[in-house]
Coordinates of C-alpha atoms and ligand atoms in Angstrom, one line a residue:
X1 CA 0.0 -0.1 0.1
X2 CA 2.4 2.7 -1.2
X3 CA -0.2 5.4 -1.2
X4 CA -1.3 4.8 2.2
X5 CA 2.3 5.1 3.5
X6 CA 3.1 8.1 1.4
X7 CA 0.1 9.8 2.7
X8 CA 0.4 9.0 6.5
X9 CA 4.2 10.1 6.5
X10 CA 3.1 13.2 4.6
X11 CA 0.9 14.0 7.4
X12 CA 3.5 12.9 10.0
X13 CA 0.9 11.3 11.9
X14 CA 2.1 7.8 13.0
X15 CA -1.1 7.0 15.1
X16 CA -3.8 7.8 12.6
X17 CA -2.5 6.4 9.1
X18 CA -4.6 6.9 6.0
X19 CA -6.4 3.5 6.5
X20 CA -7.6 4.3 10.0
X21 CA -8.8 7.9 8.6
X22 CA -10.5 6.5 5.9
X23 CA -12.2 4.1 8.2
X24 CA -13.2 6.9 10.5
X25 CA -14.5 9.0 7.3
X26 CA -16.6 6.0 6.2
X27 CA -17.9 5.4 9.9
X28 CA -19.0 9.1 9.9
X29 CA -20.6 9.0 6.5
X30 CA -22.5 5.7 7.7
X31 CA -23.5 7.3 10.9
X32 CA -24.8 10.5 9.2
X33 CA -26.7 8.2 6.8
X34 CA -28.2 6.3 9.9
X35 CA -29.1 9.6 11.5
X36 CA -30.5 10.7 8.4
X37 CA -32.7 7.4 8.1
X38 CA -34.0 7.9 11.6
X39 CA -35.1 11.5 11.3
X40 CA -36.9 10.4 8.2
X41 CA -38.5 7.4 9.8
X42 CA -39.7 9.7 13.0
X43 CA -41.1 12.1 10.5
X44 CA -42.6 9.5 8.5
X45 CA -44.3 7.9 11.5
X46 CA -44.2 10.7 14.1
X47 CA -45.9 8.7 16.8
X48 CA -42.9 6.7 17.2
X49 CA -41.1 9.7 18.8
X50 CA -43.5 9.7 22.0
X51 CA -42.7 5.9 22.7
X52 CA -39.3 5.5 21.8
X53 CA -35.8 6.5 21.6
X54 CA -34.6 5.2 18.0
X55 CA -30.8 4.5 18.6
X56 CA -29.5 2.8 15.9
X57 CA -30.0 0.9 12.4
X58 CA -29.4 -2.5 12.8
X59 CA -30.7 -4.1 9.5
X60 CA -31.5 -2.9 6.0
X61 CA -32.7 -5.1 3.2
X62 CA -34.6 -4.5 0.1
X63 CA -38.0 -4.6 1.8
X64 CA -37.3 -3.3 5.2
X65 CA -34.8 -1.4 7.7
X66 CA -34.6 -2.5 11.1
X67 CA -33.9 -0.2 13.9
X68 CA -33.0 -0.4 17.5
X69 CA -35.0 1.6 19.9
X70 CA -35.5 1.8 23.6
X71 CA -38.8 2.4 25.3
X72 CA -39.1 3.9 28.7
X73 CA -40.8 1.7 31.0
X74 CA -42.7 3.0 34.0
X75 CA -40.5 1.7 36.7
X76 CA -37.8 3.8 34.9
X77 CA -36.3 0.7 33.2
X78 CA -35.5 0.9 29.6
X79 CA -36.7 -1.8 27.3
X80 CA -34.9 -2.7 24.0
X81 CA -37.1 -2.9 20.9
X82 CA -36.6 -3.7 17.3
X83 CA -38.6 -1.5 14.9
X84 CA -39.1 -3.1 11.6
X85 CA -40.0 -0.4 8.9
X86 CA -41.5 -2.0 6.0
X87 CA -41.0 -0.3 2.5
X88 CA -44.1 1.8 1.9
X89 CA -44.7 -0.2 -1.2
X90 CA -45.2 -3.2 0.5
X91 CA -48.6 -4.9 -0.4
X92 CA -51.0 -4.1 2.4
X93 CA -52.4 -7.6 2.6
X94 CA -48.7 -8.9 2.6
X95 CA -47.9 -6.5 5.5
X96 CA -50.9 -7.9 7.3
X97 CA -50.0 -11.2 6.7
X98 CA -46.6 -10.9 8.2
X99 CA -48.1 -9.3 11.0
X100 CA -50.6 -12.0 11.7
X101 CA -47.8 -14.5 11.5
X102 CA -46.1 -12.9 14.4
X103 CA -49.1 -12.2 16.4
X104 CA -50.7 -15.7 15.9
X105 CA -47.8 -18.1 16.1
X106 CA -45.2 -15.7 17.6
X107 CA -44.2 -14.9 21.1
X108 CA -43.2 -18.4 22.1
X109 CA -41.3 -21.6 21.0
X110 CA -38.5 -19.4 19.5
X111 CA -40.7 -17.5 17.2
X112 CA -40.5 -13.9 17.5
X113 CA -43.5 -12.1 18.8
X114 CA -44.9 -8.6 18.3
X115 CA -45.4 -5.8 20.8
X116 CA -47.1 -2.8 18.6
X117 CA -47.4 -1.9 15.2
X118 CA -47.6 1.7 14.0
X119 CA -48.9 3.3 10.7
X120 CA -49.0 6.5 9.2
X121 CA -50.4 6.6 5.6
X122 CA -48.3 3.8 3.8
X123 CA -45.6 3.6 6.5
X124 CA -45.8 0.7 8.6
X125 CA -43.6 0.0 11.5
X126 CA -43.6 -3.5 13.6
X127 CA -42.3 -3.3 17.0
X128 CA -40.9 -6.4 18.4
X129 CA -39.0 -7.4 21.4
X130 CA -35.2 -6.8 20.6
X131 CA -32.9 -10.0 20.6
X132 CA -29.2 -9.2 20.6
X133 CA -27.5 -11.8 18.3
X134 CA -24.5 -12.9 16.7
X135 CA -23.5 -13.1 13.0
X136 CA -23.6 -16.6 12.0
X137 CA -20.3 -16.3 9.6
X138 CA -18.6 -14.7 12.7
X139 CA -19.2 -17.5 15.2
X140 CA -19.6 -20.5 12.8
X141 CA -16.3 -21.8 13.4
X142 CA -16.1 -21.3 17.0
X143 CA -19.2 -23.2 17.8
X144 CA -19.0 -26.4 19.9
X145 CA -20.6 -29.5 18.7
X146 CA -23.0 -29.3 21.5
X147 CA -24.0 -25.5 20.5
X148 CA -24.7 -27.0 16.9
X149 CA -27.1 -29.4 18.3
X150 CA -28.7 -26.9 20.5
X151 CA -29.0 -24.4 17.6
X152 CA -30.7 -27.1 15.3
X153 CA -33.1 -28.2 18.2
X154 CA -34.2 -24.7 18.9
X155 CA -34.6 -24.1 15.3
X156 CA -37.0 -27.1 15.0
X157 CA -38.8 -26.1 17.8
X158 CA -39.5 -22.8 16.1
X159 CA -40.4 -24.7 12.7
X160 CA -42.7 -27.2 14.5
X161 CA -44.4 -24.1 16.0
X162 CA -45.0 -22.2 12.8
X163 CA -45.8 -25.4 10.9
X164 CA -48.6 -26.2 13.3
X165 CA -50.2 -23.1 12.3
X166 CA -49.8 -24.0 8.7
X167 CA -47.3 -21.3 7.9
X168 CA -44.7 -22.0 5.6
X169 CA -41.8 -19.5 6.4
X170 CA -40.0 -19.8 2.9
X171 CA -36.9 -17.8 4.0
X172 CA -35.4 -20.0 6.4
X173 CA -31.8 -18.8 6.8
X174 CA -29.3 -17.8 9.7
X175 CA -30.2 -14.1 9.3
X176 CA -33.8 -15.0 9.8
X177 CA -32.9 -17.0 12.8
X178 CA -31.7 -14.7 15.6
X179 CA -29.2 -16.5 17.9
X180 CA -27.8 -15.0 21.2
X181 CA -25.1 -17.3 22.0
X182 CA -24.5 -16.3 25.7
X183 CA -28.1 -16.3 26.6
X184 CA -28.9 -19.4 24.5
X185 CA -31.9 -17.6 23.0
X186 CA -33.2 -18.1 19.7
X187 CA -35.9 -16.3 17.5
X188 CA -37.3 -17.0 14.0
X189 CA -38.1 -13.8 12.4
X190 CA -39.1 -12.3 8.9
X191 CA -42.4 -13.7 7.8
X192 CA -42.2 -11.5 4.7
X193 CA -42.3 -14.0 2.5
X194 CA -44.3 -16.8 4.4
X195 CA -47.2 -18.7 2.7
X196 CA -50.1 -20.7 4.0
X197 CA -50.6 -24.4 3.6
X198 CA -54.0 -25.3 2.3
X199 CA -55.4 -25.5 5.7
X200 CA -53.5 -22.7 7.5
X201 CA -54.7 -21.0 10.5
X202 CA -53.4 -17.8 9.5
X203 CA -56.4 -16.3 7.8
X204 CA -54.4 -13.7 5.8
X205 CA -52.1 -16.2 4.3
X206 CA -55.0 -17.4 2.3
X207 CA -54.6 -14.2 0.2
X208 CA -51.0 -14.6 -0.5
X209 CA -49.9 -16.2 -3.4
X210 CA -47.1 -18.6 -4.2
X211 CA -44.4 -17.6 -6.7
X212 CA -44.6 -21.2 -8.4
X213 CA -48.4 -20.2 -8.9
X214 CA -47.6 -17.1 -10.4
X215 CA -45.2 -18.5 -12.6
X216 CA -47.2 -21.2 -14.0
X217 CA -49.4 -18.4 -15.0
X218 CA -46.9 -16.0 -16.3
X219 CA -45.2 -18.7 -18.2
X220 CA -48.1 -19.5 -20.0
X221 CA -48.4 -16.0 -20.8
X222 CA -45.0 -15.3 -22.2
X223 CA -45.3 -18.1 -24.6
X224 CA -48.7 -17.4 -25.7
X225 CA -50.2 -14.1 -25.4
X226 CA -48.3 -10.6 -25.4
X227 CA -49.1 -7.2 -24.1
X228 CA -51.2 -8.0 -21.0
X229 CA -50.6 -8.3 -17.5
X230 CA -49.7 -11.0 -14.9
X231 CA -51.9 -13.3 -13.0
X232 CA -53.1 -12.1 -9.6
X233 CA -54.4 -15.0 -7.8
X234 CA -54.0 -18.6 -7.2
X235 CA -54.6 -19.9 -10.5
X236 CA -56.2 -23.5 -10.8
X237 CA -53.8 -25.1 -13.2
X238 CA -56.5 -25.6 -15.9
X239 CA -57.9 -22.1 -15.9
X240 CA -54.8 -20.4 -16.0
X241 CA -55.2 -18.3 -19.2
X242 CA -58.3 -17.3 -18.2
X243 CA -57.0 -15.8 -14.9
X244 CA -54.2 -13.9 -16.7
X245 CA -56.2 -11.1 -17.5
X246 CA -55.5 -7.4 -16.9
X247 CA -58.0 -7.2 -14.0
X248 CA -59.0 -10.1 -11.9
X249 CA -61.7 -10.5 -9.2
X250 CA -61.5 -13.5 -7.5
X251 CA -64.0 -14.8 -4.8
X252 CA -62.2 -16.8 -2.3
X253 CA -63.8 -20.0 -1.0
X254 CA -62.4 -19.4 2.4
X255 CA -63.9 -16.0 3.4
X256 CA -66.2 -13.4 2.2
X257 CA -63.3 -11.5 0.6
X258 CA -62.7 -10.2 -2.7
X259 CA -59.6 -8.7 -4.0
X260 CA -59.6 -6.7 -7.0
X261 CA -56.1 -6.3 -8.5
X262 CA -55.5 -3.9 -10.9
X263 CA -52.3 -3.2 -12.8
X264 CA -50.8 -0.3 -15.1
X265 CA -50.8 -0.2 -18.5
X266 CA -47.3 -0.1 -19.4
X267 CA -45.6 -0.6 -23.0
X268 CA -44.7 -3.9 -24.3
X269 CA -41.6 -4.4 -22.6
X270 CA -43.1 -3.3 -19.6
X271 CA -45.6 -6.1 -19.8
X272 CA -42.8 -8.7 -19.7
X273 CA -40.8 -6.9 -17.1
X274 CA -43.8 -6.1 -14.9
X275 CA -44.4 -9.8 -14.6
X276 CA -40.9 -10.6 -14.2
X277 CA -40.8 -8.1 -11.4
X278 CA -43.9 -9.3 -9.9
X279 CA -42.3 -13.0 -9.5
X280 CA -39.1 -11.4 -8.4
X281 CA -40.6 -9.6 -5.6
X282 CA -43.6 -11.8 -4.7
X283 CA -46.3 -9.3 -3.9
X284 CA -44.4 -7.1 -1.7
X285 CA -43.9 -4.2 -3.5
X286 CA -46.2 -4.4 -6.2
X287 CA -48.8 -1.9 -7.1
X288 CA -51.9 -3.5 -6.5
X289 CA -55.2 -1.9 -5.4
X290 CA -56.9 -4.3 -3.3
X291 CA -60.1 -4.0 -1.8
X292 CA -61.6 -6.2 1.0
X293 CA -65.2 -6.2 1.0
X294 CA -66.0 -7.0 4.7
X295 CA -64.0 -6.0 7.6
X296 CA -61.2 -8.3 7.4
X297 CA -58.3 -8.7 9.7
X298 CA -56.4 -7.0 6.9
X299 CA -58.4 -4.2 6.9
X300 CA -58.5 -3.8 10.6
X301 CA -54.8 -3.7 10.7
X302 CA -54.2 -1.4 7.7
X303 CA -56.2 0.9 5.8
X304 CA -55.0 0.6 2.2
X305 CA -54.3 3.2 0.0
X306 CA -56.4 3.6 -3.1
X307 CA -53.8 5.3 -5.2
X308 CA -51.2 3.5 -7.3
X309 CA -47.7 4.5 -6.2
X310 CA -45.9 6.3 -8.9
X311 CA -42.5 6.1 -7.5
X312 CA -42.8 2.2 -7.2
X313 CA -44.1 2.0 -10.6
X314 CA -41.0 3.8 -11.8
X315 CA -38.9 1.5 -9.7
X316 CA -40.6 -1.6 -11.4
X317 CA -39.8 -0.3 -14.8
X318 CA -36.3 0.5 -13.9
X319 CA -35.8 -3.1 -12.8
X320 CA -37.6 -4.2 -15.8
X321 CA -34.9 -2.7 -17.9
X322 CA -32.2 -4.5 -15.9
X323 CA -33.9 -7.8 -15.9
X324 CA -34.5 -7.8 -19.7
X325 CA -30.9 -7.0 -20.2
X326 CA -29.8 -10.0 -17.9
X327 CA -32.2 -12.0 -19.8
X328 CA -30.9 -11.3 -23.2
X329 CA -27.4 -12.0 -22.3
X330 CA -28.5 -15.3 -20.6
X331 CA -30.3 -16.2 -23.5
X332 CA -27.1 -15.6 -25.8
X333 CA -25.1 -17.8 -23.4
X334 CA -27.7 -20.4 -23.2
X335 CA -28.1 -20.6 -26.9
X336 CA -24.3 -21.4 -27.1
X337 CA -24.1 -23.9 -24.1
X338 CA -27.1 -26.1 -24.9
X339 CA -27.7 -29.0 -27.1
X340 CA -30.3 -28.7 -30.0
X341 CA -33.0 -30.4 -28.3
X342 CA -32.8 -28.0 -25.1
X343 CA -31.8 -24.8 -26.7
X344 CA -34.3 -22.2 -25.5
X345 CA -37.2 -21.3 -27.9
X346 CA -37.2 -17.7 -27.2
X347 CA -33.5 -16.9 -28.4
X348 CA -33.9 -14.2 -30.8
X349 CA -37.5 -13.9 -30.6
X350 CA -39.3 -11.4 -28.2
X351 CA -40.6 -13.9 -26.0
X352 CA -39.2 -15.1 -22.7
X353 CA -38.9 -18.6 -22.0
X354 CA -38.7 -20.4 -18.4
X355 CA -34.8 -20.6 -18.9
X356 CA -34.8 -16.7 -19.0
X357 CA -37.5 -16.4 -16.6
X358 CA -35.5 -18.5 -14.1
X359 CA -32.6 -16.0 -14.1
X360 CA -34.7 -13.2 -12.4
X361 CA -33.2 -14.0 -8.8
X362 CA -30.1 -12.4 -10.2
X363 CA -31.8 -9.3 -10.4
X364 CA -33.6 -9.2 -7.0
X365 CA -32.8 -12.2 -4.6
X366 CA -35.8 -11.5 -2.4
X367 CA -38.1 -14.3 -3.5
X368 CA -36.2 -16.7 -0.9
X369 CA -32.6 -17.3 -1.3
X370 CA -31.4 -19.7 -4.0
X371 CA -29.0 -21.3 -1.8
X372 CA -31.7 -22.4 0.7
X373 CA -34.3 -23.2 -1.6
X374 CA -35.5 -26.8 -2.0
X375 CA -35.4 -28.7 -4.9
X376 CA -39.2 -28.5 -5.5
X377 CA -39.0 -24.8 -5.2
X378 CA -36.1 -24.6 -7.6
X379 CA -38.1 -26.5 -10.1
X380 CA -41.2 -24.4 -9.5
X381 CA -43.3 -27.3 -8.2
X382 CA -46.9 -25.5 -7.5
X383 CA -47.4 -27.6 -4.4
X384 CA -45.1 -26.3 -1.7
X385 CA -45.6 -27.5 1.7
X386 CA -43.8 -26.9 5.1
X387 CA -41.1 -29.4 3.9
X388 CA -39.4 -26.6 2.1
X389 CA -38.5 -25.0 5.4
X390 CA -36.9 -28.2 6.5
X391 CA -34.7 -28.3 3.4
X392 CA -33.6 -25.0 4.4
X393 CA -32.8 -26.0 7.8
X394 CA -30.7 -28.7 6.3
X395 CA -28.8 -26.3 4.4
X396 CA -28.0 -24.5 7.7
X397 CA -27.0 -27.7 9.5
X398 CA -24.9 -28.6 6.4
X399 CA -23.1 -25.2 7.0
X400 CA -22.8 -25.8 10.7
X401 CA -21.3 -29.2 10.0
X402 CA -18.9 -28.3 7.3
X403 CA -18.0 -24.8 8.6
X404 CA -18.7 -23.4 5.3
X405 CA -21.1 -20.5 4.9
X406 CA -22.9 -19.7 2.7
X407 CA -22.8 -23.5 1.5
X408 CA -24.6 -23.2 -1.9
X409 CA -23.7 -19.8 -3.3
X410 CA -26.0 -19.7 -6.1
X411 CA -27.5 -16.5 -7.6
X412 CA -30.2 -18.3 -9.2
X413 CA -32.5 -21.3 -9.3
X414 CA -30.9 -23.3 -12.0
X415 CA -27.3 -22.9 -10.6
X416 CA -28.6 -23.7 -7.1
X417 CA -30.2 -27.0 -8.5
X418 CA -27.1 -27.9 -10.2
X419 CA -25.1 -27.4 -7.0
X420 CA -27.7 -29.5 -5.2
X421 CA -27.0 -32.3 -7.6
X422 CA -23.3 -32.2 -7.0
X423 CA -24.0 -33.0 -3.3
X424 CA -27.0 -35.3 -3.5
X425 CA -26.6 -37.0 -6.9
X426 CA -27.7 -36.1 -10.3
X427 CA -29.5 -39.5 -10.7
X428 CA -31.2 -39.0 -7.3
X429 CA -32.5 -35.4 -8.0
X430 CA -33.7 -36.5 -11.0
X431 CA -35.5 -39.4 -9.5
X432 CA -37.1 -37.2 -6.7
X433 CA -38.2 -34.7 -9.2
X434 CA -40.0 -37.1 -11.1
X435 CA -42.1 -37.8 -8.0
X436 CA -43.1 -34.4 -7.7
X437 CA -43.8 -34.2 -11.3
X438 CA -40.8 -32.4 -12.8
X439 CA -38.4 -33.9 -15.2
X440 CA -34.8 -32.7 -15.2
X441 CA -32.4 -33.6 -17.8
X442 CA -28.6 -33.8 -17.0
X443 CA -26.2 -34.4 -19.4
X444 CA -23.7 -35.8 -17.2
X445 CA -23.9 -38.0 -14.1
X446 CA -22.5 -36.8 -10.8
X447 CA -22.6 -39.3 -8.0
X448 CA -24.1 -38.4 -4.7
X449 CA -21.5 -37.7 -1.9
X450 CA -21.3 -39.3 1.6
X451 CA -22.3 -36.4 3.7
X452 CA -19.9 -37.3 6.6
X453 CA -16.9 -37.5 4.3
X454 CA -18.0 -34.1 2.7
X455 CA -18.3 -32.3 5.8
X456 CA -15.2 -33.6 7.3
X457 CA -13.2 -32.9 4.4
X458 CA -14.5 -29.2 4.3
X459 CA -13.8 -28.7 8.0
X460 CA -10.3 -30.1 7.7
X461 CA -11.0 -33.2 10.1
X462 CA -10.3 -35.7 7.4
X463 CA -7.1 -36.9 8.7
X464 CA -6.2 -38.6 5.3
X465 CA -6.6 -35.3 3.7
X466 CA -4.0 -32.5 4.0
X467 CA -5.8 -29.3 4.9
X468 CA -4.2 -27.7 1.7
X469 CA -5.9 -30.2 -0.4
X470 CA -9.5 -29.6 0.6
X471 CA -10.7 -29.9 -2.8
X472 CA -13.9 -30.2 -4.8
X473 CA -15.6 -33.3 -4.1
X474 CA -16.3 -34.4 -7.6
X475 CA -15.5 -32.5 -10.7
X476 CA -18.7 -30.6 -11.9
X477 CA -17.8 -29.2 -15.3
X478 CA -20.6 -31.2 -16.8
X479 CA -23.8 -29.6 -17.9
X480 CA -26.8 -30.6 -15.9
X481 CA -29.9 -29.5 -17.7
X482 CA -33.4 -29.2 -16.4
X483 CA -36.7 -29.3 -18.1
X484 CA -40.3 -29.3 -17.0
X485 CA -42.3 -31.8 -18.5
X486 CA -45.4 -30.1 -17.2
X487 CA -45.3 -27.4 -20.0
X488 CA -43.0 -29.0 -22.3
X489 CA -40.9 -26.1 -22.3
X490 CA -37.2 -26.7 -21.8
X491 CA -35.6 -24.9 -19.1
X492 CA -31.7 -25.8 -18.7
X493 CA -28.9 -25.1 -16.6
X494 CA -26.3 -23.8 -18.7
X495 CA -22.7 -25.0 -19.0
X496 CA -21.2 -21.9 -17.5
X497 CA -23.6 -22.1 -14.5
X498 CA -22.7 -25.7 -13.9
X499 CA -19.1 -25.0 -13.9
X500 CA -19.4 -24.5 -10.3
X501 CA -16.4 -26.6 -9.1
X502 CA -16.8 -26.2 -5.2
X503 CA -15.1 -22.8 -5.5
X504 CA -18.4 -21.4 -6.3
X505 CA -20.3 -23.9 -4.3
X506 CA -19.3 -22.5 -0.9
X507 CA -17.1 -19.7 -0.2
X508 CA -13.4 -20.0 -0.3
X509 CA -10.7 -17.9 1.0
X510 CA -10.6 -15.8 -1.9
X511 CA -14.0 -14.4 -1.0
X512 CA -12.6 -12.9 2.2
X513 CA -15.5 -13.9 4.3
X514 CA -15.2 -17.5 4.4
X515 CA -15.0 -19.2 7.8
X516 CA -11.6 -20.9 8.2
X517 CA -11.6 -24.4 9.1
X518 CA -10.7 -24.7 13.0
X519 CA -7.7 -26.2 14.0
X520 CA -9.6 -29.3 15.3
X521 CA -6.8 -31.0 17.2
X522 CA -6.1 -28.1 19.2
X523 CA -9.8 -27.5 20.1
X524 CA -11.8 -30.5 19.1
X525 CA -15.1 -29.3 21.3
X526 CA -16.7 -32.6 20.2
X527 CA -16.0 -32.1 16.5
X528 CA -13.6 -35.2 16.6
X529 CA -16.4 -37.6 17.4
X530 CA -19.5 -36.3 15.5
X531 CA -21.9 -39.3 15.8
X532 CA -23.5 -40.9 12.9
X533 CA -26.8 -39.6 13.9
X534 CA -25.8 -36.0 12.8
X535 CA -25.3 -37.2 9.3
X536 CA -28.5 -39.3 9.2
X537 CA -30.6 -36.3 10.3
X538 CA -28.8 -34.2 7.8
X539 CA -29.5 -36.9 5.2
X540 CA -33.2 -36.8 6.0
X541 CA -33.4 -32.8 6.0
X542 CA -31.8 -32.7 2.6
X543 CA -34.2 -35.7 1.3
X544 CA -34.7 -34.6 -2.3
X545 CA -38.5 -35.7 -1.9
X546 CA -40.5 -33.4 -0.1
X547 CA -43.2 -36.0 0.7
X548 CA -40.6 -38.4 2.6
X549 CA -38.5 -35.3 4.1
X550 CA -38.4 -35.3 7.7
X551 CA -40.9 -32.9 9.5
X552 CA -39.9 -30.6 12.6
X553 CA -41.8 -32.6 15.0
X554 CA -40.2 -35.7 14.0
X555 CA -36.8 -34.1 13.8
X556 CA -37.2 -33.2 17.5
X557 CA -37.6 -36.8 18.4
X558 CA -34.5 -37.8 16.3
X559 CA -31.7 -39.7 18.1
X560 CA -29.4 -37.0 17.5
X561 CA -31.3 -34.9 20.0
X562 CA -31.5 -37.8 22.5
X563 CA -31.2 -36.4 26.1
X564 CA -32.3 -32.9 25.1
X565 CA -35.4 -31.6 26.3
X566 CA -37.6 -28.9 25.0
Ligands
ADP1 P1 -36.2 -8.3 6.0 O1 -37.3 -8.9 5.7 O2 -35.6 -7.0 5.5 O3 -34.9 -9.5 6.0 P2 -36.0 -9.2 8.7 O4 -37.2 -9.2 9.6 O5 -35.3 -10.3 8.5 O6 -36.2 -8.1 7.6 O7 -34.9 -8.3 9.8 C1 -33.5 -7.8 9.2 C2 -32.4 -8.1 10.3 O8 -32.9 -7.2 11.2 C3 -32.6 -9.3 10.8 O9 -31.4 -10.1 10.2 C4 -31.8 -9.1 12.2 O10 -30.4 -8.9 12.1 C5 -32.5 -7.8 12.5 N1 -33.8 -7.8 13.5 C6 -34.9 -8.3 12.9 N2 -35.9 -8.6 14.0 C7 -35.0 -8.2 15.0 C8 -35.3 -8.4 16.4 N3 -36.5 -8.8 16.8 N4 -34.3 -8.3 17.4 C9 -33.1 -8.1 16.9 N5 -32.9 -8.1 15.7 C10 -33.8 -8.0 14.8
MG2 MG1 -34.7 -11.3 6.9
ZN3 ZN1 -35.2 -18.4 -23.3

C-alpha cells in the first residue's frame, strides 16, 4: 500500500494512518446516513417519537429497515425494541399477513413475537422485542458441537410451531433465525415471504399467492399472449389463461373476501418486465389496489391506500430494464451452451422462456435465497409445503457441520439446482423430481456424496486429507440441464452455470469472508467424534423428495437430540 504510506508520512502522523482515517471517514458517513434514516423514519411515523428513542439501524434489506430503539418503562427501566419499517410500497395484505404470523404464532417457542404496530399513511412499523444476536459467519467456526445441536434443536422448535399453524416461512436462513449465544436464546423472524398451507390457521396467508403459482401463469402468458398483465391470484392449473387478465376479481372460498387487483398499462416491454418483477418480488412491492369487502383482519390492521404508487411503478420499470438485459445475455449464453433439443425457444425472438425467467433472482434475490431453496421450489413445483423450510434447515445444518457459509452460493435457481446435484447426486435429484412431477435432464452424471466425508473434508477433519488439499468433491464441469415436462418447455442449466467447481459452491478464502476451518486438534469441542446420528438427520433434512423429508416434529425426536429436552 504505497499510497497509504506516503499519505501517512506526509501527514507526519504515526497513530492515524490513512487507513484509519478512511475508516473513520466511512464510519462518519455511515453514521450520518443512519441519523438521516432515523430522522426520516420519525417524520414518516411521528407517533414513534413519543414512545421510543431510536438508537441505531441494525438491518437493511430491500423490503425493510430494522432499527434498535428503547422504550421507557414505567418503573424507569428501559426496554430494547426492534422496529421493522416496511418499505411503503409493500402490499397491504402482505404486510398484514406478516403481522398476523407474528401475532398468532409468535411470542413463544423461539418464534419472534410482536409488541405494537404503527402506521401512518403507507408507512408501517412493527415493534418487536429486541434480541441481540450473533453474526452466523462470525461464530460458525467457533461453535462447539454441542452448541450446534442446541441451535438445530431450537430451530426445529420454532419450525414445529409455525408449521402447526400452517405457515410456510420460505426464507429460513441464519439471518432470519436470531441466535444469542450467551443467553442461549433463539428467534425465528421475518415472515415477509411466508405462505399458508392449504389448511393454514393464518387467515391472511390465504391471500398471499405462491410464486410458483404466479409463474405457472406468467409462463403460460409469455409463450402465448403478449401485451397484458400478470396473474393475480392462485390460478387453478387448468384455468390459467383465463386468470391472466388485466383485471381479476376472485372470490375466495375461504372468506367473504374479494380482492380486485388492477395493474398499470405499461408498454410492451413493460408487460414482460412487470411480470418478471412481480415474480421476483412476490407481492411485496407491487402496485396493487386491493379492496376487501367485509371488514377483514387485513383491513383492521391496515387501511389501504387506493392510489397507485407512482414511485414504485417507476422502480418497477427500472428493474424491468435490468432484468430484460440480464435475460438477453443469458439467452445468448444459453443458446451457445445447450444442445439442440434443449435450446431455449425464445432466443432471438421477443418472447421469454422459462430458462430466461429463471434468471430473475439475479436481479432481485428477495424471493427466498436460492442457496436455501428446496429442489421442489427450484423446479417451481406448484404444491409447496412446510417441507421446504425443513430443506432450508438442512442447508443451515450442512453449514454448521462443514464450517462453510454460505454453503450453496448460487445467484439463481438453476445454478442452485445444479449445486444440489453435486452433493445429492444427479440421478437421485432426477428421480425425486419425477416424484413431484418435474423432469430434469442432466447431460452428465454426478454421484451423490457421503455427507460425513464431505463435511469432514471441508472442515479439515479428514486425517487422510492434508488441509491444503481440501478440494472439490467430484468434478462438476458437466452441464446438467433441467426441463419441466409439465409444460413441455425446456429449461436448462447452462454450462457456465454448472461449472461451479466447489469454489463457487461454498465460499473459499478468496472471497475474504469464508470461515476458516478450525484447528480441530487443538480445539476439538466434540468435533472429533460427530456421531452418525448427525449425518443421518442431515440426510433426512436434505431428502430430495418433500413427501418423505423429515418434519420438524419428527426431527425433534431424532436420536441426534437424545437427552435434550424442550
Ligand atoms: P427483512 O425482511 O428485511 O430481511 P428481517 O425481519 O429479517 O427483515 O430483519 C432484518 C434483520 O434485522 C435481521 O436479520 C436481524 O439482524 C434484525 N432483526 C430483525 N428483527 C429483530 C429483532 N426482533 N431483534 C433483533 N434484531 C432483529
Ligand atoms: Mg430477513
Ligand atoms: Zn429463453
